[in-house]
PDB file of C-alpha atoms in Angstrom:
ATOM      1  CA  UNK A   1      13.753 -92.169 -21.937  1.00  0.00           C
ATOM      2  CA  UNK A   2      13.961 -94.825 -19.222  1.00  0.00           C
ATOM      3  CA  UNK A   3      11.487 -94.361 -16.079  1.00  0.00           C
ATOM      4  CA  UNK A   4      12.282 -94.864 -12.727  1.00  0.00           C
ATOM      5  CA  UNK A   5      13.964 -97.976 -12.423  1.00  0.00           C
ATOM      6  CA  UNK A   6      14.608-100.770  -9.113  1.00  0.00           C
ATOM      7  CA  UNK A   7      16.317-103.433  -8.385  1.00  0.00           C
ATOM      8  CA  UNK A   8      16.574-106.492  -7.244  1.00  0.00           C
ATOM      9  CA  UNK A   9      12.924-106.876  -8.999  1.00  0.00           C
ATOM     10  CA  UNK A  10      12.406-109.695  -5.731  1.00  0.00           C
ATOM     11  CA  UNK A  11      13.892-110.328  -2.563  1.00  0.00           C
ATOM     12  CA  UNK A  12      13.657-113.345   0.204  1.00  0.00           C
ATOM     13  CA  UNK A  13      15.821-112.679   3.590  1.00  0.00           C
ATOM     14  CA  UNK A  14      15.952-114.355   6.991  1.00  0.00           C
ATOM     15  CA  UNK A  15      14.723-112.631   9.861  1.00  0.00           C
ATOM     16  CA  UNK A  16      17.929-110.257  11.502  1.00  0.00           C
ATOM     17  CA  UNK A  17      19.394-110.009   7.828  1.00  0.00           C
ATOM     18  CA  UNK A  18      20.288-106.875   6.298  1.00  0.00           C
ATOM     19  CA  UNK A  19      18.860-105.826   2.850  1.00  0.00           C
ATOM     20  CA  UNK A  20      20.177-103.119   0.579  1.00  0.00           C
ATOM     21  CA  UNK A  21      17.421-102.321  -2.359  1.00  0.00           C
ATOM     22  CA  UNK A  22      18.572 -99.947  -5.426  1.00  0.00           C
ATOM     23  CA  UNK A  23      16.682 -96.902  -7.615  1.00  0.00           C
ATOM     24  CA  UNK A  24      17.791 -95.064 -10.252  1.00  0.00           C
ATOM     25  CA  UNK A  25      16.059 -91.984 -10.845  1.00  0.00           C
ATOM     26  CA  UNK A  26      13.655 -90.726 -14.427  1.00  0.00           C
ATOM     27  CA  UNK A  27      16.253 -88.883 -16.441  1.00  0.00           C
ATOM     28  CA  UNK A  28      16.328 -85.232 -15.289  1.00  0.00           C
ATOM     29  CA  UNK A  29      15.174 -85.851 -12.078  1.00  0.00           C
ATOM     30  CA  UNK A  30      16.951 -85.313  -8.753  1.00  0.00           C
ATOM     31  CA  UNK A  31      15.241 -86.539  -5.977  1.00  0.00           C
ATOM     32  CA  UNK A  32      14.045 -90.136  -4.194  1.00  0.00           C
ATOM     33  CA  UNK A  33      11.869 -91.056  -2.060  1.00  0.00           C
ATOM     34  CA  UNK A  34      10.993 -94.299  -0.914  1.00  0.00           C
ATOM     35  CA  UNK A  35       7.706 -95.811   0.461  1.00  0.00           C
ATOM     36  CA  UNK A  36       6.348 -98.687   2.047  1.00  0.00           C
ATOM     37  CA  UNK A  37       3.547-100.698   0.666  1.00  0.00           C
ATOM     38  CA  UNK A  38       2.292-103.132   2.433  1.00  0.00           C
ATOM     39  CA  UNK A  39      -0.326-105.800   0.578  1.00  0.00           C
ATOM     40  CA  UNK A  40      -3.616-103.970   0.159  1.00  0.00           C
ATOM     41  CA  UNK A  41      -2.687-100.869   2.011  1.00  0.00           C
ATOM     42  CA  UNK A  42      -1.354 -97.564   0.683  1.00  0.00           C
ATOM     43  CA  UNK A  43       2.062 -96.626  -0.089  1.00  0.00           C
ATOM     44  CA  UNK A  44       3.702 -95.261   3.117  1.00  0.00           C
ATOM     45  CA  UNK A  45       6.445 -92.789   3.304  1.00  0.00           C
ATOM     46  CA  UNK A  46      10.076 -93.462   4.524  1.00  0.00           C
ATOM     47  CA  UNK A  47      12.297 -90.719   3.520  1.00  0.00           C
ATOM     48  CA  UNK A  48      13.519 -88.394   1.430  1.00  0.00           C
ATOM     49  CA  UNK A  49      17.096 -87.494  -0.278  1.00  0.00           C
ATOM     50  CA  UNK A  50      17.908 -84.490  -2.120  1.00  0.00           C
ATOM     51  CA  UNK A  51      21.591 -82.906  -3.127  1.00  0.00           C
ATOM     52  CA  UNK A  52      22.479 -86.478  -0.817  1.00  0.00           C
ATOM     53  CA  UNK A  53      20.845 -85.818   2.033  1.00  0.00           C
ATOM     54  CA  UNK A  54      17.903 -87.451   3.601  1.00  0.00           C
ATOM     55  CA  UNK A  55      15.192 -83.988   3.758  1.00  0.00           C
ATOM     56  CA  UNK A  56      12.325 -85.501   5.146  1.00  0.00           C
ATOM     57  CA  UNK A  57      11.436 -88.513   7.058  1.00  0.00           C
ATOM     58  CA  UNK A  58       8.269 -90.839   7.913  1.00  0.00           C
ATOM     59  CA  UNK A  59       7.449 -92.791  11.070  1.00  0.00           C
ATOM     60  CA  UNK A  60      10.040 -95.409  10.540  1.00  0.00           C
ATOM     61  CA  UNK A  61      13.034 -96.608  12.713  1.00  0.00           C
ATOM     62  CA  UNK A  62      16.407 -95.666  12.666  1.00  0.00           C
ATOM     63  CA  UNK A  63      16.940 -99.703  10.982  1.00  0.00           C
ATOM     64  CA  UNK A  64      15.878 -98.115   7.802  1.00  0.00           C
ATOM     65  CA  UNK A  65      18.823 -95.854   6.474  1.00  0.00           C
ATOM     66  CA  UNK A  66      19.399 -94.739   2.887  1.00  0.00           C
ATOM     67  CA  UNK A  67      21.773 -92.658   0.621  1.00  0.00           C
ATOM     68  CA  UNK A  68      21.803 -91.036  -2.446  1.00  0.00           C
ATOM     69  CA  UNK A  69      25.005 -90.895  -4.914  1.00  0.00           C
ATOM     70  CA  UNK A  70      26.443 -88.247  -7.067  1.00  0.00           C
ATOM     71  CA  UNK A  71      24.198 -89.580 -10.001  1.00  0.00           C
ATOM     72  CA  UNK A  72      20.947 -88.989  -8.092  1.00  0.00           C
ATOM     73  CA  UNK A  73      20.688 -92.907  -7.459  1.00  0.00           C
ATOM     74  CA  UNK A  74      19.481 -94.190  -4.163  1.00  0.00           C
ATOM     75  CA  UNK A  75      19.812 -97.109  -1.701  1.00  0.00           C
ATOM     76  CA  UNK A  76      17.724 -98.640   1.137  1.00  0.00           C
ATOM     77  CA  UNK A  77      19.126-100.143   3.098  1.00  0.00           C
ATOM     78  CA  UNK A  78      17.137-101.984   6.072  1.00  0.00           C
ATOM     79  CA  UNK A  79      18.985-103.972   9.462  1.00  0.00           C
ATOM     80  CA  UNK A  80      17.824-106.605  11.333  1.00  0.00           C
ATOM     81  CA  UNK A  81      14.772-107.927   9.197  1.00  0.00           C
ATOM     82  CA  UNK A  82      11.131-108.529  10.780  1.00  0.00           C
ATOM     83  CA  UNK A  83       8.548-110.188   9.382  1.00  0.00           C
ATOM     84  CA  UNK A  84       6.332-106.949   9.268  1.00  0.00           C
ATOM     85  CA  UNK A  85       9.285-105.513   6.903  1.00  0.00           C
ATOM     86  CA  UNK A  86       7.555-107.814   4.165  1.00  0.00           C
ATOM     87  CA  UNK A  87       6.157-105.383   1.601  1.00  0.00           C
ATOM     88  CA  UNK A  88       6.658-103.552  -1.425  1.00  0.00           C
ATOM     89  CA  UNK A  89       9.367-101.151  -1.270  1.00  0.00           C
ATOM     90  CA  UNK A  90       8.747 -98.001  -3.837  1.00  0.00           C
ATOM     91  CA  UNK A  91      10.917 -95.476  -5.286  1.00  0.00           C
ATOM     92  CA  UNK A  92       9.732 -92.455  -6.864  1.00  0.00           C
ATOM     93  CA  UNK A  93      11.629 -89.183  -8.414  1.00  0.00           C
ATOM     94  CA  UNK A  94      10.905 -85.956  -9.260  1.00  0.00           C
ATOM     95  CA  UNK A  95      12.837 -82.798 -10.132  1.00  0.00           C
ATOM     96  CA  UNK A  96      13.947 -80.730  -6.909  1.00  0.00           C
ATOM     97  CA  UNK A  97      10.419 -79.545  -4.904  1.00  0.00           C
ATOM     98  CA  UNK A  98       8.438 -80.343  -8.302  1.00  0.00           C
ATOM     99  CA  UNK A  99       5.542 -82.075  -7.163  1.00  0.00           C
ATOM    100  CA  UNK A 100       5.300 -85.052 -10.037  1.00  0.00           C
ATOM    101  CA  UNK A 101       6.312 -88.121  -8.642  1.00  0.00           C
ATOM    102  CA  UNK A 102       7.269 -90.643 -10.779  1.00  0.00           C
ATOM    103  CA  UNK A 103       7.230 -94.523  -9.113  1.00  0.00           C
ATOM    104  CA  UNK A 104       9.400 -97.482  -9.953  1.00  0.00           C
ATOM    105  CA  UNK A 105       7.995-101.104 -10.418  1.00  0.00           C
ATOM    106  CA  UNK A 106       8.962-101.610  -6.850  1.00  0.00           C
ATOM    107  CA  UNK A 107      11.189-104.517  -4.939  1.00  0.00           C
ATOM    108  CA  UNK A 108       8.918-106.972  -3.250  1.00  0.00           C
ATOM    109  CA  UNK A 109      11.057-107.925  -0.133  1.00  0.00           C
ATOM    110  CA  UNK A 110       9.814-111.239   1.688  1.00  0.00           C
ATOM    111  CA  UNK A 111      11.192-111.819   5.054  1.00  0.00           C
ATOM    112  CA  UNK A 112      10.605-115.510   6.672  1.00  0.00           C
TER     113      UNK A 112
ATOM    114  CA  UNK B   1      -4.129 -90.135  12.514  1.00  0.00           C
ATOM    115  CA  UNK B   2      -4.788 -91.002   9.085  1.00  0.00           C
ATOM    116  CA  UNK B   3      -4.350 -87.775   7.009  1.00  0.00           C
ATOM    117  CA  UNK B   4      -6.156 -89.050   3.927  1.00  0.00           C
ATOM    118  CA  UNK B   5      -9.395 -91.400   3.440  1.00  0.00           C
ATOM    119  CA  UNK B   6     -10.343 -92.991   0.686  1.00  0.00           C
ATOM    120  CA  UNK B   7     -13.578 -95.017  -0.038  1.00  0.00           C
ATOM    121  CA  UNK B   8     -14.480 -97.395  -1.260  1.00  0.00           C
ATOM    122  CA  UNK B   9     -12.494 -99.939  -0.602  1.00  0.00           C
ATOM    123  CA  UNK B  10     -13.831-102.177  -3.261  1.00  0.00           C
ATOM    124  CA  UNK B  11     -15.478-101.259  -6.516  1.00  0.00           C
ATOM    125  CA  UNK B  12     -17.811-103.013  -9.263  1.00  0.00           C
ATOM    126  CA  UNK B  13     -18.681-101.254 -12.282  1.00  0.00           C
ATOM    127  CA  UNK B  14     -20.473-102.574 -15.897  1.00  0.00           C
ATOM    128  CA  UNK B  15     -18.269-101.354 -18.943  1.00  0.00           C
ATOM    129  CA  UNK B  16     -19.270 -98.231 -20.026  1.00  0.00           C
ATOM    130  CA  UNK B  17     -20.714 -97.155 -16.161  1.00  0.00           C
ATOM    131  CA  UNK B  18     -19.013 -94.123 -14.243  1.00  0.00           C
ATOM    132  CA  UNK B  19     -16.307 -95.130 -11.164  1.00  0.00           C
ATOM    133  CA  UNK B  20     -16.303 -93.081  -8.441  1.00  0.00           C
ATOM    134  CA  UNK B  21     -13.776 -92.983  -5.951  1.00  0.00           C
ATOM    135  CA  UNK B  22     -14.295 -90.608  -3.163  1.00  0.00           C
ATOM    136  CA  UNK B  23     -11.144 -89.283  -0.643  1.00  0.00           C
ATOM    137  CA  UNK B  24     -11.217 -86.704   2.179  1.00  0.00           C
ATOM    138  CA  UNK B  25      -8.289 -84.613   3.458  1.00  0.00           C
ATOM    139  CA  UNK B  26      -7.678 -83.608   7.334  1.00  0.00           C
ATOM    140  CA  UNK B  27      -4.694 -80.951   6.513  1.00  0.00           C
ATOM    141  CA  UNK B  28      -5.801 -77.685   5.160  1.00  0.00           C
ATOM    142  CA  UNK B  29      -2.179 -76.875   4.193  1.00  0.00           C
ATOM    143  CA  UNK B  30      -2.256 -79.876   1.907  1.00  0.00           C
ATOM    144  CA  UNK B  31      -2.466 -77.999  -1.743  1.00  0.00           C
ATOM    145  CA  UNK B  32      -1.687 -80.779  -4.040  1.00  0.00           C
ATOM    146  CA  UNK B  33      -3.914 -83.634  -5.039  1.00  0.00           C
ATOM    147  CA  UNK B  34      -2.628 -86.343  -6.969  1.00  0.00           C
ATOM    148  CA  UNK B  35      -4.348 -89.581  -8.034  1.00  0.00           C
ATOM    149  CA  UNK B  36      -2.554 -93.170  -9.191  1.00  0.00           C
ATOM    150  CA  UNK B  37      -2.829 -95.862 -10.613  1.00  0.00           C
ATOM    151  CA  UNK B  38      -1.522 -99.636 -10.106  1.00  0.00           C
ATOM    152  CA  UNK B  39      -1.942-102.501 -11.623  1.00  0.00           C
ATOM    153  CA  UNK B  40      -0.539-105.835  -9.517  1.00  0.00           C
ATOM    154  CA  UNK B  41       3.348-105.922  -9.313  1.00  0.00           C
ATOM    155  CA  UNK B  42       3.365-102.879 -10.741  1.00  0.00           C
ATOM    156  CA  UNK B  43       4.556 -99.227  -9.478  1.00  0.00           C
ATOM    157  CA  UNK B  44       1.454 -96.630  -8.974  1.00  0.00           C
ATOM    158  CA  UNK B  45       1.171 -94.625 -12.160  1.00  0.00           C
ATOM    159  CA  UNK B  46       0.544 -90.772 -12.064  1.00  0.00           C
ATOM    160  CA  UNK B  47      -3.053 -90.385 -13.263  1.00  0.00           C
ATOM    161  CA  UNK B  48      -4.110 -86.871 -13.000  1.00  0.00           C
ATOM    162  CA  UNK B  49      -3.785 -84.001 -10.265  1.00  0.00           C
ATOM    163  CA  UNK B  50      -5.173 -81.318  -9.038  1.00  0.00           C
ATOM    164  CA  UNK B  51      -4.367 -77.961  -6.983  1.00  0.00           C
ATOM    165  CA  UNK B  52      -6.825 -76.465  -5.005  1.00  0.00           C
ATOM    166  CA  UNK B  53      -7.435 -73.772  -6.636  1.00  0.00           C
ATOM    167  CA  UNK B  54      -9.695 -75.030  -9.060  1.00  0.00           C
ATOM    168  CA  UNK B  55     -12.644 -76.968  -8.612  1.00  0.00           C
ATOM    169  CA  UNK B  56     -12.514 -79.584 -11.204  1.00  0.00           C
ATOM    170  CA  UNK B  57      -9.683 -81.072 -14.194  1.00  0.00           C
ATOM    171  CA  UNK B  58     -10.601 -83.254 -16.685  1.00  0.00           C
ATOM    172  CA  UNK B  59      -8.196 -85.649 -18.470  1.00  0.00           C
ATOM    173  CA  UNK B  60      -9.765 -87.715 -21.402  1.00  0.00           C
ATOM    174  CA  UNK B  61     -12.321 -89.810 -19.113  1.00  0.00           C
ATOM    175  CA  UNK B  62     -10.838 -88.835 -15.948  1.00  0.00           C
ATOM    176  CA  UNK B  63     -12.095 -86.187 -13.927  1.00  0.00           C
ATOM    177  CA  UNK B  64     -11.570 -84.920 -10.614  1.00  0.00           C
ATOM    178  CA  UNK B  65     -13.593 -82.956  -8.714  1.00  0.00           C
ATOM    179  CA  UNK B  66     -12.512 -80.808  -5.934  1.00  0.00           C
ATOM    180  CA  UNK B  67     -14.315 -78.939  -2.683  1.00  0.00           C
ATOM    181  CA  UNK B  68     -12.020 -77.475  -0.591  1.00  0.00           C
ATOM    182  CA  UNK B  69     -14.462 -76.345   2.097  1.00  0.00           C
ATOM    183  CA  UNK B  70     -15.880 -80.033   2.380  1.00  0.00           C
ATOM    184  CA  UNK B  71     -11.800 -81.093   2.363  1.00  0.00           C
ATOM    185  CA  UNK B  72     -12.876 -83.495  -0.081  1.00  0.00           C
ATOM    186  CA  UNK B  73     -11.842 -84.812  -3.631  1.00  0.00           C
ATOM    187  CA  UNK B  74     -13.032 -87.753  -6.102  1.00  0.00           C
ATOM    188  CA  UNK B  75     -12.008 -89.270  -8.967  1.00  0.00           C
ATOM    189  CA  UNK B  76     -14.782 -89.695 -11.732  1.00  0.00           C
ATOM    190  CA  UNK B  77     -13.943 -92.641 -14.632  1.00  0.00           C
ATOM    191  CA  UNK B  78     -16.620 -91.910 -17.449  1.00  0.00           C
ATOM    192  CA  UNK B  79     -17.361 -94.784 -20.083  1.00  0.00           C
ATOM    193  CA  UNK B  80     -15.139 -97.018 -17.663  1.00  0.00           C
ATOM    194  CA  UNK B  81     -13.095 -99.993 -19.537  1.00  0.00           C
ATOM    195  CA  UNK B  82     -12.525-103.282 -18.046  1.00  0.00           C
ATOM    196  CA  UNK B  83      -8.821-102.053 -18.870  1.00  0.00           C
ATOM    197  CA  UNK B  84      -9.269 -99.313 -16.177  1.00  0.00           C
ATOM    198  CA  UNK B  85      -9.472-102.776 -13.961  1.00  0.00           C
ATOM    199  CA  UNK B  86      -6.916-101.740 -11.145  1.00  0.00           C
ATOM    200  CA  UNK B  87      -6.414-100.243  -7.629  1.00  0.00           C
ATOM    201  CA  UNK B  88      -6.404 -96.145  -7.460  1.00  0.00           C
ATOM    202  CA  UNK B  89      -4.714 -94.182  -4.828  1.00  0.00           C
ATOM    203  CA  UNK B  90      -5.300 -90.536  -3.867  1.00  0.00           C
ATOM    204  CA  UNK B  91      -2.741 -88.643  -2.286  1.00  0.00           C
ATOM    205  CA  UNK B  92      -2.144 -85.628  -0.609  1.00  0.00           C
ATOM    206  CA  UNK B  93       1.039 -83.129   0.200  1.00  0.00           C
ATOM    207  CA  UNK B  94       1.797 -79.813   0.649  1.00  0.00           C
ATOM    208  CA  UNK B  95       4.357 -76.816  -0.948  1.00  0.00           C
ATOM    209  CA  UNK B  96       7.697 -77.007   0.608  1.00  0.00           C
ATOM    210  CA  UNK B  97       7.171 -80.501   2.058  1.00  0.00           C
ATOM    211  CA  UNK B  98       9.791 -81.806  -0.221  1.00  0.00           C
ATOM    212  CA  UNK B  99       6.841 -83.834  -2.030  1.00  0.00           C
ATOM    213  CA  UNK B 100       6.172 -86.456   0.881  1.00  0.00           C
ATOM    214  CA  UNK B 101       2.786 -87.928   0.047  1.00  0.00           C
ATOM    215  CA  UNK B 102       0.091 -89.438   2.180  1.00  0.00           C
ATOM    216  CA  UNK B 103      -1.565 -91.840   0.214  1.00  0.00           C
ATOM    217  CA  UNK B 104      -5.338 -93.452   1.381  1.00  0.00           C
ATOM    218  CA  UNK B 105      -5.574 -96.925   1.384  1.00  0.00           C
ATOM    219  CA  UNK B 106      -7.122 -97.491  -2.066  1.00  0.00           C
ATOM    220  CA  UNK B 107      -9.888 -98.518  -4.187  1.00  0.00           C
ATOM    221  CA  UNK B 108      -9.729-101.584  -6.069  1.00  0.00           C
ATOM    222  CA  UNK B 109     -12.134-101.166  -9.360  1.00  0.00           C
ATOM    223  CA  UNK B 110     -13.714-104.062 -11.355  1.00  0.00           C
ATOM    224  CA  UNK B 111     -14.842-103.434 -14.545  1.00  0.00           C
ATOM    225  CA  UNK B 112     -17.141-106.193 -15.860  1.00  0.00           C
ATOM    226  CA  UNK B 113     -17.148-106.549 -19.274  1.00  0.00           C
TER     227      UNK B 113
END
């Protein structure tokens, strides 16, 4: 049974780039969220998306968008790259409003 | 406002010594209580959890312990391994939130052998 999976496992983009990251849910499971970890701090929320809709989001800016296909998989998708975007970027799943969240390995985006 | 806090930041333990990582809560509505762990470039890992209406789980050697007046919960590691060598997160969310988390900032552990 394959866990939450990402990808690309690392990223390097230019400052004002665009970046599109990729999950694929734990088998079963219906809904993503992503988070924002930056190095030695706690995971942060982003958003949410259920039955493809975002359902809840965190303090971030309208450059961070994301959508969820037919097959539960999600993208992130982030425009015009800062530095401060650098970080590890998180998925995790779980089953409707089931509180287990499962994470992903993560994509470590670098932005220079 | 940070909703959870986590201490300490750093952590040194012999092998066989009990880690304790300590976290305190500032929403009363929060009613789930999970802890991770991560090891580096890896995703946090689902360690145990708790609800608030009990006061303590147990899990093989992990514990936590849970006092809802104090709006506080910790993470006991008995007989810690150098294995157990990682950061730990506690989180915090509430029913109907659509599982959004607030994590604290972590605890990096250090077993020595």
């Amino acid at each position: 049974d394959a866990g939450v999976t990402q990808s690309p496992t690392h990223l390097i983009k230019t400052r004002g780039q665009q970046v599109t990251l990729r999950c694929s849910p734990k088998s079963g499971h219906d809904t993503v969220s992503w988070y924002q970890q930056a190095l030695g701090q706690g995971p942060q929320f982003i958003f949410q998306y259920y039955e493809e809709e975002e359902r809840q989001r965190g303090n971030f800016p309208d450059r961070f968008s994301g959508h969820q296909f037919p097959n539960y998989s999600s993208e992130l998708n982030v425009n015009a790259l800062l530095l401060g975007d650098s970080a590890l970027y998180l998925c995790a799943s779980s089953s409707g409003v089931g509180y287990e969240q499962y994470f992903g390995p993560g994509t470590r985006l670098t932005v220079t | 406002q940070q909703q959870v806090k986590q201490s300490p930041q750093s952590l040194i333990v012999q092998k066989g010594g009990i880690s304790i990582i300590n976290c305190a809560y500032e929403n009363t509505a929060f009613d789930y209580f999970p802890w991770y762990q991560q090891f580096p470039g890896k995703g946090p890992a689902l360690l145990i959890a708790i609800r608030p209406d009990v006061s303590e789980k147990k899990e093989g050697r992990f514990t936590i312990s849970f006092n809802k007046s104090a709006k506080q919960f910790s993470l006991h590691i008995m007989d810690s391994q150098p294995g157990d060598s990682a950061t730990y997160f506690c989180a915090a969310s509430k029913e109907g939130n659509f599982n959004k988390f607030y994590f604290g900032s972590g605890t990096k552990l250090n077993v020595k052998p």
